[in-house]
Short mmCIF file of C-alpha atoms and ligand atoms in Angstrom, two decimals:
data_model
loop_
_atom_site.label_atom_id
_atom_site.label_comp_id
_atom_site.label_asym_id
_atom_site.label_seq_id
_atom_site.Cartn_x
_atom_site.Cartn_y
_atom_site.Cartn_z
CA MET C 1 -0.01 0.04 -0.06
CA ASP C 2 1.41 3.40 -0.93
CA ILE C 3 1.79 5.48 2.10
CA LYS C 4 0.77 8.77 0.26
CA ALA C 5 -2.74 7.38 0.49
CA PHE C 6 -2.77 8.30 4.11
CA LYS C 7 -2.00 11.87 3.81
CA GLY C 8 -4.23 14.38 5.61
CA ARG C 9 -5.78 11.42 7.79
CA SER C 10 -6.17 11.85 11.39
CA LEU C 11 -5.83 8.66 13.97
CA LEU C 12 -8.47 8.98 16.57
CA THR C 13 -9.03 5.35 16.83
CA TRP C 14 -8.03 2.15 14.61
CA LEU C 15 -11.72 1.66 14.08
CA ASP C 16 -11.35 4.08 11.16
CA TYR C 17 -8.56 2.00 9.58
CA THR C 18 -8.66 -1.44 7.79
CA GLY C 19 -6.43 -4.30 8.89
CA GLU C 20 -4.37 -3.70 5.55
CA GLU C 21 -3.88 -0.01 6.32
CA ILE C 22 -2.85 -0.93 10.09
CA ARG C 23 -0.29 -3.47 8.53
CA SER C 24 1.34 -0.53 6.18
CA PHE C 25 1.74 1.59 9.40
CA LEU C 26 3.42 -1.43 11.12
CA ASP C 27 5.79 -1.91 7.97
CA LEU C 28 6.64 1.76 8.03
CA SER C 29 7.52 1.70 11.83
CA LYS C 30 9.89 -1.20 11.05
CA GLN C 31 11.53 0.84 8.37
CA VAL C 32 11.94 3.91 10.43
CA LYS C 33 13.27 1.94 13.37
CA GLU C 34 15.81 0.20 11.12
CA GLU C 35 16.90 3.55 9.62
CA LYS C 36 17.45 4.88 13.30
CA LYS C 37 19.43 1.58 14.27
CA ARG C 38 21.80 2.09 11.04
CA GLY C 39 22.38 5.68 12.22
CA GLU C 40 20.79 7.31 9.30
CA THR C 41 19.40 10.89 9.63
CA HIS C 42 16.31 12.12 7.73
CA GLN C 43 14.83 15.52 7.48
CA ARG C 44 11.29 14.64 6.28
CA PHE C 45 9.49 17.21 8.62
CA VAL C 46 11.50 20.27 7.51
CA GLY C 47 9.25 23.18 7.64
CA LYS C 48 6.55 21.16 9.52
CA THR C 49 5.11 22.23 12.98
CA VAL C 50 3.03 19.93 15.53
CA ALA C 51 0.82 21.30 18.37
CA LEU C 52 1.13 18.76 21.25
CA LEU C 53 -1.83 19.37 23.40
CA PHE C 54 -1.86 17.61 26.98
CA GLU C 55 -4.59 17.90 29.48
CA LYS C 56 -2.98 14.79 31.20
CA HIS C 57 0.65 13.87 32.16
CA SER C 58 2.84 12.08 29.86
CA THR C 59 6.54 10.84 29.70
CA ARG C 60 6.52 8.39 26.74
CA THR C 61 4.13 9.98 24.53
CA ARG C 62 5.22 13.50 24.70
CA SER C 63 8.68 12.43 24.34
CA SER C 64 8.02 10.32 21.35
CA PHE C 65 6.37 13.17 19.63
CA GLU C 66 8.73 15.77 20.36
CA THR C 67 12.07 13.80 19.53
CA ALA C 68 10.31 12.22 16.40
CA VAL C 69 9.45 15.70 15.05
CA GLY C 70 12.57 17.25 15.96
CA GLU C 71 14.65 14.43 14.50
CA GLU C 72 13.36 15.03 11.30
CA GLY C 73 13.75 18.73 11.17
CA GLY C 74 10.26 19.74 12.20
CA TYR C 75 9.21 22.01 15.14
CA PRO C 76 6.97 20.53 18.04
CA VAL C 77 5.23 22.86 20.39
CA PHE C 78 3.90 21.75 23.86
CA LEU C 79 0.73 23.20 24.94
CA SER C 80 -0.92 22.37 28.38
CA PRO C 81 -4.10 23.83 29.85
CA ALA C 82 -1.87 26.33 31.73
CA ASP C 83 -0.82 27.74 28.52
CA ILE C 84 -3.76 27.90 25.97
CA HIS C 85 -7.40 28.83 26.38
CA LEU C 86 -8.70 25.13 25.25
CA GLY C 87 -12.35 24.59 26.28
CA GLU C 88 -12.13 27.35 29.08
CA LYS C 89 -12.15 30.82 27.71
CA GLU C 90 -12.13 29.58 23.90
CA SER C 91 -14.15 26.67 22.56
CA ILE C 92 -12.51 23.39 21.14
CA GLU C 93 -13.76 24.32 17.82
CA ASP C 94 -12.41 27.68 17.57
CA THR C 95 -9.24 26.28 19.08
CA ALA C 96 -8.93 23.83 16.29
CA ARG C 97 -9.64 26.45 13.66
CA VAL C 98 -6.71 28.56 14.75
CA LEU C 99 -4.40 25.66 15.43
CA GLY C 100 -5.11 24.34 11.78
CA ARG C 101 -4.05 27.58 10.33
CA MET C 102 -0.64 27.55 12.02
CA TYR C 103 0.52 23.87 12.42
CA SER C 104 0.87 20.90 10.00
CA ALA C 105 -0.78 18.45 12.69
CA ILE C 106 -2.14 18.07 16.23
CA GLN C 107 -1.60 15.72 19.01
CA PHE C 108 -4.25 15.70 21.86
CA ARG C 109 -3.85 13.90 25.14
CA GLY C 110 -6.75 14.36 27.49
CA PHE C 111 -10.15 13.13 28.77
CA LYS C 112 -12.72 13.23 26.25
CA GLN C 113 -12.86 11.34 22.79
CA SER C 114 -15.28 14.28 21.60
CA THR C 115 -12.51 16.75 22.12
CA VAL C 116 -10.00 14.90 19.72
CA GLU C 117 -12.88 14.33 17.28
CA ALA C 118 -13.66 18.00 17.46
CA LEU C 119 -10.01 19.13 16.95
CA ALA C 120 -10.18 16.69 13.76
CA LYS C 121 -13.40 17.95 12.55
CA TYR C 122 -12.53 21.76 12.71
CA SER C 123 -8.73 22.07 12.40
CA GLY C 124 -8.45 20.56 8.70
CA VAL C 125 -5.18 19.05 9.64
CA PRO C 126 -4.36 15.36 10.83
CA VAL C 127 -5.07 14.93 14.47
CA TYR C 128 -3.48 12.31 16.67
CA ASN C 129 -5.13 10.78 19.57
CA GLY C 130 -2.17 10.43 22.23
CA LEU C 131 -4.77 8.94 24.65
CA THR C 132 -8.20 9.77 26.04
CA ASP C 133 -10.36 8.15 28.55
CA ASP C 134 -11.81 5.98 25.69
CA PHE C 135 -8.71 5.10 23.51
CA HIS C 136 -4.95 5.12 23.18
CA PRO C 137 -4.37 4.05 19.44
CA THR C 138 -0.71 5.08 19.30
CA GLN C 139 0.15 2.79 22.32
CA VAL C 140 -1.24 -0.35 20.79
CA LEU C 141 0.70 -0.06 17.52
CA ALA C 142 3.86 -0.14 19.28
CA ASP C 143 2.52 -3.07 21.28
CA ILE C 144 1.78 -5.10 18.09
CA LEU C 145 5.24 -4.19 16.81
CA THR C 146 6.84 -5.38 19.88
CA ILE C 147 4.87 -8.66 19.62
CA GLU C 148 6.16 -9.17 15.97
CA GLU C 149 9.81 -8.33 16.96
CA ASN C 150 9.42 -11.37 19.11
CA PHE C 151 7.11 -13.79 17.31
CA GLY C 152 7.03 -12.72 13.56
CA PRO C 153 3.40 -11.73 12.31
CA ALA C 154 1.02 -11.22 15.11
CA LYS C 155 -1.97 -12.86 13.07
CA GLY C 156 -2.95 -15.86 14.98
CA LYS C 157 -0.90 -15.15 18.12
CA LYS C 158 -2.62 -14.94 21.31
CA LEU C 159 -2.66 -11.76 23.64
CA CYS C 160 -4.29 -11.58 27.00
CA PHE C 161 -4.79 -8.29 28.76
CA VAL C 162 -5.33 -8.89 32.48
CA GLY C 163 -6.72 -6.01 34.68
CA ASP C 164 -9.14 -3.23 34.15
CA GLY C 165 -10.89 -4.45 31.11
CA ARG C 166 -12.80 -1.42 30.33
CA ASN C 167 -9.87 1.01 30.04
CA ASN C 168 -8.41 2.86 27.07
CA VAL C 169 -5.58 0.56 26.56
CA ALA C 170 -7.63 -2.83 26.78
CA ARG C 171 -10.22 -1.29 24.49
CA SER C 172 -7.53 -0.19 21.98
CA LEU C 173 -5.90 -3.58 22.00
CA MET C 174 -9.24 -5.30 21.32
CA VAL C 175 -9.83 -3.00 18.37
CA ILE C 176 -6.35 -3.52 16.75
CA CYS C 177 -6.34 -7.21 17.45
CA ALA C 178 -9.83 -7.52 15.95
CA LYS C 179 -8.66 -5.78 12.82
CA LEU C 180 -5.27 -7.65 12.49
CA GLY C 181 -6.52 -11.18 13.47
CA VAL C 182 -4.76 -11.41 16.79
CA HIS C 183 -6.57 -13.66 19.25
CA PHE C 184 -7.17 -11.32 22.27
CA SER C 185 -8.69 -11.99 25.63
CA ILE C 186 -9.79 -9.51 28.30
CA ILE C 187 -9.47 -11.09 31.78
CA THR C 188 -11.38 -8.92 34.19
CA PRO C 189 -13.99 -9.16 36.96
CA PRO C 190 -17.46 -8.67 35.14
CA SER C 191 -17.87 -5.08 36.63
CA LEU C 192 -14.92 -4.09 34.51
CA ASN C 193 -15.98 -5.53 31.14
CA PRO C 194 -15.48 -3.46 28.11
CA ASP C 195 -18.66 -1.99 26.85
CA PRO C 196 -20.83 -4.41 25.09
CA VAL C 197 -21.20 -2.10 22.15
CA LEU C 198 -17.57 -1.95 21.41
CA THR C 199 -17.17 -5.57 22.14
CA GLY C 200 -19.88 -6.53 19.70
CA THR C 201 -18.13 -4.31 16.93
CA CYS C 202 -14.93 -6.07 17.71
CA GLU C 203 -16.37 -9.46 17.46
CA SER C 204 -17.82 -8.56 14.00
CA LEU C 205 -14.35 -7.39 12.76
CA ALA C 206 -13.02 -10.35 14.16
CA ALA C 207 -15.21 -12.74 12.28
CA VAL C 208 -13.62 -11.17 9.30
CA SER C 209 -9.99 -11.19 10.14
CA GLY C 210 -10.12 -14.54 12.15
CA ALA C 211 -9.36 -13.21 15.58
CA LYS C 212 -10.90 -14.98 18.56
CA ILE C 213 -12.11 -12.17 20.97
CA ARG C 214 -12.96 -13.50 24.46
CA ILE C 215 -13.82 -11.85 27.68
CA SER C 216 -13.47 -13.79 30.82
CA ALA C 217 -13.12 -13.30 34.65
CA ASP C 218 -11.11 -16.52 34.76
CA ILE C 219 -7.24 -16.36 35.07
CA ALA C 220 -7.22 -19.81 33.36
CA GLU C 221 -8.05 -18.04 30.17
CA VAL C 222 -4.27 -17.04 29.85
CA GLU C 223 -3.45 -20.62 28.80
CA GLY C 224 -1.72 -20.55 25.48
CA ALA C 225 -1.17 -16.74 25.66
CA ASP C 226 1.94 -15.53 23.61
CA ALA C 227 1.95 -12.30 25.53
CA ILE C 228 0.45 -11.18 28.82
CA TYR C 229 -0.21 -7.38 29.08
CA THR C 230 -1.41 -5.23 32.01
CA ASP C 231 -1.92 -1.64 32.88
CA VAL C 232 -2.55 0.57 35.96
CA TRP C 233 -5.74 -0.52 37.96
CA ALA C 234 -6.79 3.42 38.25
CA SER C 235 -6.20 5.35 35.08
CA MET C 236 -5.46 9.08 35.08
CA GLY C 237 -8.51 10.75 36.36
CA GLU C 238 -9.69 7.89 38.29
CA GLU C 239 -7.52 8.59 41.44
CA ALA C 240 -10.61 8.77 43.61
CA ILE C 241 -11.66 5.04 43.19
CA LYS C 242 -7.96 3.68 43.51
CA ALA C 243 -8.84 1.56 46.73
CA GLU C 244 -11.88 0.05 45.30
CA ARG C 245 -10.00 -1.04 42.24
CA VAL C 246 -7.21 -2.47 44.46
CA ARG C 247 -9.87 -4.57 45.97
CA LEU C 248 -11.41 -5.75 42.84
CA LEU C 249 -8.11 -6.34 40.77
CA SER C 250 -5.80 -7.76 43.48
CA PRO C 251 -6.74 -11.40 42.35
CA TYR C 252 -5.56 -10.43 38.82
CA GLN C 253 -2.11 -9.24 39.46
CA VAL C 254 0.37 -10.42 37.06
CA ASN C 255 2.99 -12.38 38.90
CA LYS C 256 5.07 -15.38 38.31
CA SER C 257 2.42 -17.73 39.07
CA LEU C 258 0.07 -16.07 36.42
CA MET C 259 2.85 -16.03 33.73
CA ASN C 260 3.31 -19.84 34.48
CA LYS C 261 -0.25 -20.61 33.67
CA THR C 262 0.14 -19.73 30.05
CA GLY C 263 1.89 -23.10 29.90
CA HIS C 264 4.30 -21.60 27.32
CA SER C 265 8.03 -21.06 28.42
CA ASP C 266 8.40 -18.02 25.73
CA THR C 267 5.41 -15.99 26.73
CA ILE C 268 6.35 -12.20 26.98
CA PHE C 269 5.26 -9.58 29.30
CA LEU C 270 4.15 -6.16 27.98
CA HIS C 271 2.84 -2.95 29.92
CA CYS C 272 2.25 0.33 28.50
CA LEU C 273 3.92 2.09 31.35
CA PRO C 274 3.83 3.73 33.84
CA ALA C 275 3.82 0.67 35.93
CA ILE C 276 3.15 0.37 39.79
CA ARG C 277 5.32 -2.54 40.95
CA GLY C 278 3.51 -4.63 43.60
CA GLU C 279 0.02 -3.75 42.24
CA GLU C 280 -0.99 -4.81 38.84
CA VAL C 281 2.59 -6.39 38.17
CA THR C 282 5.32 -7.75 40.50
CA ALA C 283 8.74 -6.40 40.28
CA GLU C 284 9.78 -10.11 39.53
CA VAL C 285 7.76 -10.13 36.50
CA ILE C 286 8.27 -6.71 34.94
CA ASP C 287 12.17 -6.55 35.57
CA GLY C 288 12.42 -10.19 34.67
CA PRO C 289 13.50 -12.17 31.67
CA LYS C 290 10.20 -12.27 30.06
CA SER C 291 9.55 -8.59 30.19
CA ARG C 292 9.81 -6.57 27.07
CA VAL C 293 8.49 -3.21 28.44
CA TRP C 294 11.64 -1.24 27.38
CA ASP C 295 11.49 -2.22 23.71
CA GLU C 296 7.77 -1.36 23.93
CA ALA C 297 8.48 1.97 25.34
CA GLU C 298 11.13 2.74 22.77
CA ASN C 299 8.65 1.56 19.94
CA ARG C 300 6.25 4.44 20.76
CA LYS C 301 8.63 6.74 19.06
CA HIS C 302 9.24 4.67 15.93
CA THR C 303 5.32 3.98 15.58
CA ILE C 304 4.74 7.81 16.21
CA LYS C 305 7.21 8.82 13.61
CA ALA C 306 5.88 6.29 11.12
CA ILE C 307 2.26 7.61 11.75
CA MET C 308 3.10 11.34 11.31
CA LEU C 309 5.30 10.47 8.12
CA ALA C 310 2.36 8.63 6.57
CA THR C 311 -0.31 11.34 7.31
CA MET C 312 1.37 14.73 7.72
N1 CP Q 1 2.33 4.58 27.80
C1 CP Q 1 2.00 6.05 27.84
O1 CP Q 1 1.33 6.51 27.00
O2 CP Q 1 3.09 6.65 28.72
P1 CP Q 1 3.03 7.99 29.14
O3 CP Q 1 1.65 8.38 29.81
O4 CP Q 1 4.17 8.43 29.85
O5 CP Q 1 2.78 8.94 27.59
N1 NVA Q 2 -4.85 3.41 31.12
C1 NVA Q 2 -3.66 4.34 31.53
C2 NVA Q 2 -2.67 4.41 30.49
C3 NVA Q 2 -1.51 5.09 30.61
C4 NVA Q 2 -0.50 5.31 29.47
C5 NVA Q 2 -4.27 5.75 31.79
O1 NVA Q 2 -5.21 6.20 31.01
O2 NVA Q 2 -3.90 6.48 32.87
#
């Protein structure tokens, strides 16, 4: 697929892309990573500017966008709610119209999916969802890349997400796996199941791609998993319900005993980070030989560079 076909498109959720299109982003990510490892430098963003809007904190996503834009000769501008009027003194629509006149693209990290949708609708430039309460699409492209670096093509492999099954990362993994034909299980207490509408949509996509999508409260579901994934039990903005989540999710901690239940000696461990050792994962697992979390974090940058290269 010619990457020129993506010019001008936003990435709000992978629901807007076909499996074949997502494959092109993975291939381009591998290419830019190899270029970097060979020590090549390119200047493909000369004259480009990217606005980076952050309502929530970030280490990896912000650093990925800033360094990827800068390395290619472009200019990233970080804008927090302390800096701009977004949604306070000025509507999202008006902010989008203005930013669209000045920047080549916009990244948004924050609370509402409707904000990133409005930015895309009114700015006229590509908009990237750097995490909302609903989705974290740039993260899961890096996750699939990491799986492929370990096992080859992800299609037909089994990924299990253990923990808060309704959060942005679990939901985004379900979408990308359903599109790509990756078998995907969410292992979570029933009260934290992903919403049934999205699950139904993903089951329909899976029927086409060949993926098996399963939601289960039973840890035994990890059997046969190639990769085990977890995320924090309380996401950004959910700090007030942390104690309740710890109570609900303690039986779902990823520890050595859970990793052994896959029955595969080469199962890898993934986590989007930041992680809380002793809660969703033990230090023994995240710092142990099966963990691929640092490759996964590095891959955020290569995949984000690829997304911008294709669309900007
Ligand atoms: N995984 C991730 O999005 O990390 P940051 O919150 O540090 O950006
Ligand atoms: N689910 C987490 C992901 C952080 C990258 C959160 O939203 O806080």
